[in-house]
Structure formats: structure tokens, C-alpha cells
CSV table of N, CA and C in Angstrom, one decimal:
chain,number,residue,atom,x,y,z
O,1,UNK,N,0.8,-1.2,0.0
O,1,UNK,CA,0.0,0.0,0.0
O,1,UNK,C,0.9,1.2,0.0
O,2,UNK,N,0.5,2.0,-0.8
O,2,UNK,CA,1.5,3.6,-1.1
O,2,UNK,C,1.1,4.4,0.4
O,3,UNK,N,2.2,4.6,0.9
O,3,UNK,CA,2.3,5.6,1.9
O,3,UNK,C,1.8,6.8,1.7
O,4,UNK,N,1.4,7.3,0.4
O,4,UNK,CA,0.3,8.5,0.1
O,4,UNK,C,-0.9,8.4,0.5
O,5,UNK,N,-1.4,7.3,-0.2
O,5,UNK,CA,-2.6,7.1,-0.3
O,5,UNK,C,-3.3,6.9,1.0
O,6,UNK,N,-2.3,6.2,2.3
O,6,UNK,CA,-2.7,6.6,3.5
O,6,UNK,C,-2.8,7.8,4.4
O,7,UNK,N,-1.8,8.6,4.2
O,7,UNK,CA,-1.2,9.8,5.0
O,7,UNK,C,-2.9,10.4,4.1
O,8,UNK,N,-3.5,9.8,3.1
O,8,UNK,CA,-4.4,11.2,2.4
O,8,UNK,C,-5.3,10.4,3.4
O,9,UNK,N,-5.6,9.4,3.2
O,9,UNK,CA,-6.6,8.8,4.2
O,9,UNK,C,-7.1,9.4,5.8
O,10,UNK,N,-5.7,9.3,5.9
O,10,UNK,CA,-5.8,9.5,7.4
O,10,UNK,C,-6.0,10.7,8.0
O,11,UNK,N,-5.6,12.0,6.8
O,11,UNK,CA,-5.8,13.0,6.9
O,11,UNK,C,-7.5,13.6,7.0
O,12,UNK,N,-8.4,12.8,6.1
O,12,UNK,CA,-9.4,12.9,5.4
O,12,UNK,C,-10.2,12.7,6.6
O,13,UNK,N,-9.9,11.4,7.2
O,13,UNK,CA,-10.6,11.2,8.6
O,13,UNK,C,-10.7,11.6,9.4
O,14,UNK,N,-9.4,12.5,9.7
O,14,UNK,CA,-9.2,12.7,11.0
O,14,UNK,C,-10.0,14.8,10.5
O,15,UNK,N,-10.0,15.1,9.8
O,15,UNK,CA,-11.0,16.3,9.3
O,15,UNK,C,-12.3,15.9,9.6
O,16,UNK,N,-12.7,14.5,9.1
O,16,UNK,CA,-14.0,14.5,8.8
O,16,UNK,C,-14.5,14.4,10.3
O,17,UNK,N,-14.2,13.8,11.4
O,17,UNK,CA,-14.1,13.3,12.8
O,17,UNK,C,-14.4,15.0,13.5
O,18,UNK,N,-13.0,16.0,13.4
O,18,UNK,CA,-13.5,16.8,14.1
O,18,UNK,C,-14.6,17.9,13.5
O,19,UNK,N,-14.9,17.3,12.3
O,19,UNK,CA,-16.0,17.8,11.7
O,19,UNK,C,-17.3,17.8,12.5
O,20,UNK,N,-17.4,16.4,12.2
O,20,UNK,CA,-18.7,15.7,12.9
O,20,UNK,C,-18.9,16.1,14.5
O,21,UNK,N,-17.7,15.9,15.3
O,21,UNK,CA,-17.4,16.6,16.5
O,21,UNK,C,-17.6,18.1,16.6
O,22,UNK,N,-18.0,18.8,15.7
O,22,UNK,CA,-18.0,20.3,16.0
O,22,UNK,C,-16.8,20.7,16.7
O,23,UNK,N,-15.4,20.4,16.3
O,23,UNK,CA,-14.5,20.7,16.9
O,23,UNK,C,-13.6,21.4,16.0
O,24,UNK,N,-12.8,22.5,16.2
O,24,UNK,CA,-11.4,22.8,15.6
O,24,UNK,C,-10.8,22.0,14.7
O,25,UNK,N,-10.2,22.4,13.6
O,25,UNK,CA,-9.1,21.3,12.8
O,25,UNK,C,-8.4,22.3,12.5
O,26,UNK,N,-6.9,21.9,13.0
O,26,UNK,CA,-6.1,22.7,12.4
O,26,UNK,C,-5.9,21.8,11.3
O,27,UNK,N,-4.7,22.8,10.5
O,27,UNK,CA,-3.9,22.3,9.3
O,27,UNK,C,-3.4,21.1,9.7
O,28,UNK,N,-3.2,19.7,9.2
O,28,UNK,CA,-2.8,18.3,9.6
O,28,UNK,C,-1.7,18.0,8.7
O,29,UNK,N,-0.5,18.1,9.1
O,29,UNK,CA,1.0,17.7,7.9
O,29,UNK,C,1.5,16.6,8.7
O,30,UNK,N,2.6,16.1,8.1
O,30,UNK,CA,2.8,15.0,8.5
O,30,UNK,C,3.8,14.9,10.0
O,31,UNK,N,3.9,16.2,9.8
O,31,UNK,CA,4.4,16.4,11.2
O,31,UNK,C,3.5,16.7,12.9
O,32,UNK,N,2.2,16.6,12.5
O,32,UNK,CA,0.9,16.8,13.6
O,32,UNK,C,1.1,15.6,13.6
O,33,UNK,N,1.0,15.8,15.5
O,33,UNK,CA,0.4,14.2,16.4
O,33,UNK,C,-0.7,14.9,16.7
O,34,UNK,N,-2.0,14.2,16.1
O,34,UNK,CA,-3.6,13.8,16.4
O,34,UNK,C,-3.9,14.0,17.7
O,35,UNK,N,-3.0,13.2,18.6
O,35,UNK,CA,-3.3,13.2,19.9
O,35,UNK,C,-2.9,14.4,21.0
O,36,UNK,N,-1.9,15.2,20.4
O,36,UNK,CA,-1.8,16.3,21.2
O,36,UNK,C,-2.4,17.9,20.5
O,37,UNK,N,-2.5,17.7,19.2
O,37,UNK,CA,-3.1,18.7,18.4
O,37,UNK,C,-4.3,18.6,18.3
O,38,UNK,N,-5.4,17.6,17.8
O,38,UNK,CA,-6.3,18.1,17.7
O,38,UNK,C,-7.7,18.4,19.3
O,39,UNK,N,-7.9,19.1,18.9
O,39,UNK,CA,-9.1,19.3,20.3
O,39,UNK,C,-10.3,17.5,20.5
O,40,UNK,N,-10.0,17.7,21.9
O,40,UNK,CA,-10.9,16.4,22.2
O,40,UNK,C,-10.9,15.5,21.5
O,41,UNK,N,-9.7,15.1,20.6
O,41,UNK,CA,-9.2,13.9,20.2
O,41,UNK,C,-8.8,12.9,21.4
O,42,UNK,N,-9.1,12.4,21.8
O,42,UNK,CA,-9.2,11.6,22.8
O,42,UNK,C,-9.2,9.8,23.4
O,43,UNK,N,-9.3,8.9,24.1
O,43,UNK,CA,-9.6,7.4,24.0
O,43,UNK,C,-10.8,7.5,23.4
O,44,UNK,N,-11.8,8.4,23.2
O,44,UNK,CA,-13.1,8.0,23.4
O,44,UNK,C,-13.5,8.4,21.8
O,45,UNK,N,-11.9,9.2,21.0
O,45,UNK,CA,-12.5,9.1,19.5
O,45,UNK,C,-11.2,8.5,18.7
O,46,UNK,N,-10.4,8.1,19.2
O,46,UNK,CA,-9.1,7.3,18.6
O,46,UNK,C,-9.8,6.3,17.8
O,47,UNK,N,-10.5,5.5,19.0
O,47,UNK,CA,-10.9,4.1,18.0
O,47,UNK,C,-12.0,4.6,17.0
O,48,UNK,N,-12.7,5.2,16.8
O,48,UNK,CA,-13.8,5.5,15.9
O,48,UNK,C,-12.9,5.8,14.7
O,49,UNK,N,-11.6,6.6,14.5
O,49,UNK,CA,-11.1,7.2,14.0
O,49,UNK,C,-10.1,6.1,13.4
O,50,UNK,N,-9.8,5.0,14.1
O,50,UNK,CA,-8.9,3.9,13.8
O,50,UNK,C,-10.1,2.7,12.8
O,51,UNK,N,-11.2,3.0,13.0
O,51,UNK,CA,-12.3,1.9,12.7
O,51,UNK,C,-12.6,2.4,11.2
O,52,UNK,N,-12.5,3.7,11.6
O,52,UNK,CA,-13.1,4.7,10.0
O,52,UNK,C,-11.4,4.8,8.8
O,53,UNK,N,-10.6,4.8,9.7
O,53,UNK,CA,-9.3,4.6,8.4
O,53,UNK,C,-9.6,2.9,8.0
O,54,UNK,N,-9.6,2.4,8.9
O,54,UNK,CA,-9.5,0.7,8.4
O,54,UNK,C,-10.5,0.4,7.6
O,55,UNK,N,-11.4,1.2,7.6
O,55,UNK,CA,-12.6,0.8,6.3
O,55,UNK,C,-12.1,1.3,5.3
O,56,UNK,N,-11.6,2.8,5.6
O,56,UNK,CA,-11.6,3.4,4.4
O,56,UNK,C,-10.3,2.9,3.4
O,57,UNK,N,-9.7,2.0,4.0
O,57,UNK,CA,-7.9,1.8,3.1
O,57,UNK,C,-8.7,0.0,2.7
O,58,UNK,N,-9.5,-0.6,3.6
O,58,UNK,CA,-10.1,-2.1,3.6
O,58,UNK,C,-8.9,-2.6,3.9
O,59,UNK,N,-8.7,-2.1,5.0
O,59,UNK,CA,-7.3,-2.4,6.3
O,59,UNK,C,-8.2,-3.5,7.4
O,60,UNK,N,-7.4,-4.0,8.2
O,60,UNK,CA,-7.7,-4.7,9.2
O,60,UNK,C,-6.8,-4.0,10.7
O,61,UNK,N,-7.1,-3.5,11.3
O,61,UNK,CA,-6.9,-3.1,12.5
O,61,UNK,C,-7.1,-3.7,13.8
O,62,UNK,N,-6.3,-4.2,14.4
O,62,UNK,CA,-6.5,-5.2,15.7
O,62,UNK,C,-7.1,-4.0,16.8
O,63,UNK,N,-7.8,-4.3,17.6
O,63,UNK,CA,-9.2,-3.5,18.2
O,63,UNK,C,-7.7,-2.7,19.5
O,64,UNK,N,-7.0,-3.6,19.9
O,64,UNK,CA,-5.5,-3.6,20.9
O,64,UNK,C,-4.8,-2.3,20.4
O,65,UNK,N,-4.9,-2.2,19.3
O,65,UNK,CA,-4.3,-1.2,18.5
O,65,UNK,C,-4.3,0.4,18.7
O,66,UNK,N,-3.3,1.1,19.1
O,66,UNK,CA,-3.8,2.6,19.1
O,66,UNK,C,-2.2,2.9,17.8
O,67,UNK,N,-2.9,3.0,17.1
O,67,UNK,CA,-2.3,4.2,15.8
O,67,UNK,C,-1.5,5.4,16.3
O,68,UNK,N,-2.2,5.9,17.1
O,68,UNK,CA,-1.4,7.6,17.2
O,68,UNK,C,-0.6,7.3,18.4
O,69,UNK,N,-0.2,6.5,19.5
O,69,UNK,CA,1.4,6.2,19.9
O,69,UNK,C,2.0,5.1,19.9
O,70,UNK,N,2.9,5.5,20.3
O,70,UNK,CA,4.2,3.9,20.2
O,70,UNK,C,3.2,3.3,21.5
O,71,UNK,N,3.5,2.0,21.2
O,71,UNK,CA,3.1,0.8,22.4
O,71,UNK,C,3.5,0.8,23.4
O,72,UNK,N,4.5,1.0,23.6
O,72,UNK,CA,4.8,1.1,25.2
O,72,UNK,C,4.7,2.1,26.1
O,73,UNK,N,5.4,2.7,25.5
O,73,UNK,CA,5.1,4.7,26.1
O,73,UNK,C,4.2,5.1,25.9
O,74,UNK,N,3.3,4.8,25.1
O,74,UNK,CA,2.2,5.9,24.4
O,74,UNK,C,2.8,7.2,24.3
O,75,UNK,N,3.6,7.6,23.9
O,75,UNK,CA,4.2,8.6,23.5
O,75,UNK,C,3.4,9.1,21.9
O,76,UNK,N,2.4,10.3,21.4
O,76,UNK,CA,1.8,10.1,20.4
O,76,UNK,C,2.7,10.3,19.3
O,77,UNK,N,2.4,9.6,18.2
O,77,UNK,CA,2.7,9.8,16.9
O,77,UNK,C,2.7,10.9,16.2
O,78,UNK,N,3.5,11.3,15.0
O,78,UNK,CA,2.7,12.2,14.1
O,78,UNK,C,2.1,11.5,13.1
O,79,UNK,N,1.8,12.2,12.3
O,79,UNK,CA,0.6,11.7,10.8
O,79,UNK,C,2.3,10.6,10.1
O,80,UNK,N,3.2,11.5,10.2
O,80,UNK,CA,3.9,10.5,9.1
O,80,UNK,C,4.6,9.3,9.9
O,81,UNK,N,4.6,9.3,11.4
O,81,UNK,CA,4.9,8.1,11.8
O,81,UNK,C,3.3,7.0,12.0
O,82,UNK,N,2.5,7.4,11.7
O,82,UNK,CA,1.6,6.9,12.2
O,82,UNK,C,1.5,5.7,10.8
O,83,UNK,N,1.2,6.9,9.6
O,83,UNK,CA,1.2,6.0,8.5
O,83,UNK,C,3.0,5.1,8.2
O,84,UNK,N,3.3,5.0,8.8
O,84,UNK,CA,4.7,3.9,9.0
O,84,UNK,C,3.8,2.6,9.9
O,85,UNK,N,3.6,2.9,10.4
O,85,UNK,CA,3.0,2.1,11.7
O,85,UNK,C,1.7,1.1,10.8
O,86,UNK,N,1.2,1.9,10.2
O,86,UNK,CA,0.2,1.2,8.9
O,86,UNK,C,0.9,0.1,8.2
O,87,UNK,N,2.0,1.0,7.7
O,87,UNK,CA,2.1,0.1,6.6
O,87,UNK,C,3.1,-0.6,6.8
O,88,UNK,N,3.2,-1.1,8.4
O,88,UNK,CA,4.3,-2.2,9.5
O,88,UNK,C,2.9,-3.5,9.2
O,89,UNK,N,2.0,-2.8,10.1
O,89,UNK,CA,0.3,-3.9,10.1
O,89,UNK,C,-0.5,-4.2,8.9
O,90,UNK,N,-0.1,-3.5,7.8
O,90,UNK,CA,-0.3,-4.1,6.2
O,90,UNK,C,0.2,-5.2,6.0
O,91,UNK,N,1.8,-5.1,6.2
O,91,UNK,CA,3.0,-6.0,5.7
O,91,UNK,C,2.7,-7.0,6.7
O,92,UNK,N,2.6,-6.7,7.9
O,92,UNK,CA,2.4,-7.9,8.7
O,92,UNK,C,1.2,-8.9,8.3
O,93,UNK,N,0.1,-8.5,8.1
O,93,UNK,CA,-1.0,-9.1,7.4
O,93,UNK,C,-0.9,-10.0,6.2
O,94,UNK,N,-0.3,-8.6,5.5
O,94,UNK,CA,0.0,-9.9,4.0
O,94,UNK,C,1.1,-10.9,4.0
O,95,UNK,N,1.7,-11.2,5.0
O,95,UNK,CA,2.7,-11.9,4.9
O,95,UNK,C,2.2,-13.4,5.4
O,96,UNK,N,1.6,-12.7,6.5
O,96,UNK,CA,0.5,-14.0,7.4
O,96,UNK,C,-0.4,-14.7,6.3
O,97,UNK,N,-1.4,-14.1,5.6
O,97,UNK,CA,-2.4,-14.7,4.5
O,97,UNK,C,-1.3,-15.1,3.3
O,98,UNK,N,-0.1,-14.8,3.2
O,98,UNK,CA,0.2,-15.7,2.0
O,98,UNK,C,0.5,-16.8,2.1
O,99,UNK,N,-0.1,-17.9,1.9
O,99,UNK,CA,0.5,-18.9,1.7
O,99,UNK,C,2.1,-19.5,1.5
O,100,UNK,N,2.7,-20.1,2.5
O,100,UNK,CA,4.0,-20.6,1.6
O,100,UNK,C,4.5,-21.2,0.9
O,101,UNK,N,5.2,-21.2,-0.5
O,101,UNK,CA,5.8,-22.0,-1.5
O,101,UNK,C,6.9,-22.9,-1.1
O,102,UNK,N,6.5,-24.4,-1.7
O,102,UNK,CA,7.5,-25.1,-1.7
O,102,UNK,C,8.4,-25.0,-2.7
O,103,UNK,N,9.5,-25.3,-2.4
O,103,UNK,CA,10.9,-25.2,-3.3
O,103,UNK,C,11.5,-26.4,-3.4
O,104,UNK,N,11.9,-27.3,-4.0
O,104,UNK,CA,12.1,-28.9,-4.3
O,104,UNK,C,13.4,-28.6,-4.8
O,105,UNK,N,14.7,-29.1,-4.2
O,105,UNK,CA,15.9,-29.1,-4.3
O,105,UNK,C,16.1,-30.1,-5.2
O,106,UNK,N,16.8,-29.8,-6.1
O,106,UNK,CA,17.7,-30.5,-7.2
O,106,UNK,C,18.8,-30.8,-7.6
């Protein structure tokens, strides 16, 4: 998956969110973390916001999953580490669903 096409994704959502929220949206570059910029972005709209990019890319997102920080620290992400973080749980997906080829030594 093109790292564009998500960063536009994620961008789209995360407008459309504090849209619906009647909330502020600043300008989102790839250098905004979601979690400390936007207003009332929050636990309580992360996953809505993680549910609505995974439809929109026809991603699979583990529910355990928060997008906007690293896992252990929760330290938040920006937009362009976030879409890294995507396309770690793409790769990891499609690696799992592919089937493995045999190779017959000769």
C-alpha cells in the first residue's frame, strides 16, 4: 500500500471526525500528532477514528491497536509516523495470508 494514499486517508478522517465533533481542525501535515493537536481527540474518539481509516484503506486493524502512539510509552505519533505504523500492520497481514511455496531441491 503507497504511503500516500494513507497519509491522504488518514488525513481525510481525521478532518471528517473533528468535523462531525463540531471541533477545531487545524492544518494536519505530517508532522501533527492527532493526539496532542487536535481538540478532544481523545480514548473516546481514537478508536472511531482507527475503525473509519481501516474501512476506508479495507485495512484490518487489531481493536488492541492505538495508531497515534508507540506501544509502550504511548508517547503520540505524528501523521507520518503513524502512516509507518500502517504500513508495518499491512506488511504484517500480508505476509500471514500468503501462503508458503515449496521449493524442491535438485
Amino acid at each position: 500500500m503507497e504511503p500516500d494514499i494513507i497519509h491522504t486517508a488518514l488525513i481525510e478522517v481525521l478532518q471528517e471526525i473533528q468535523k462531525l465533533s463540531d471541533e477545531e481542525c487545524p492544518e494536519i501535515t505530517g508532522t501533527t500528532k492527532p493526539l496532542e493537536a487536535l481538540p478532544k481527540f481523545d480514548s473516546k474518539m481514537w478508536p472511531v477514528a482507527i475503525g473509519m481509516i481501516a474501512q476506508k484503506l479495507e485495512i484490518t486493524i487489531a481493536n488492541d491497536i492505538n495508531i497515534f502512539c508507540r506501544e509502550k510509552s504511548c508517547d503520540a505519533l505524528t501523521i507520518d509516523e503513524t502512516v509507518a505504523k500502517i504500513i508495518q500492520l499491512v506488511e504484517a497481514q500480508t505476509s500471514i495470508s500468503k501462503p508458503a511455496v515449496a521449493v524442491s531441491a535438485k
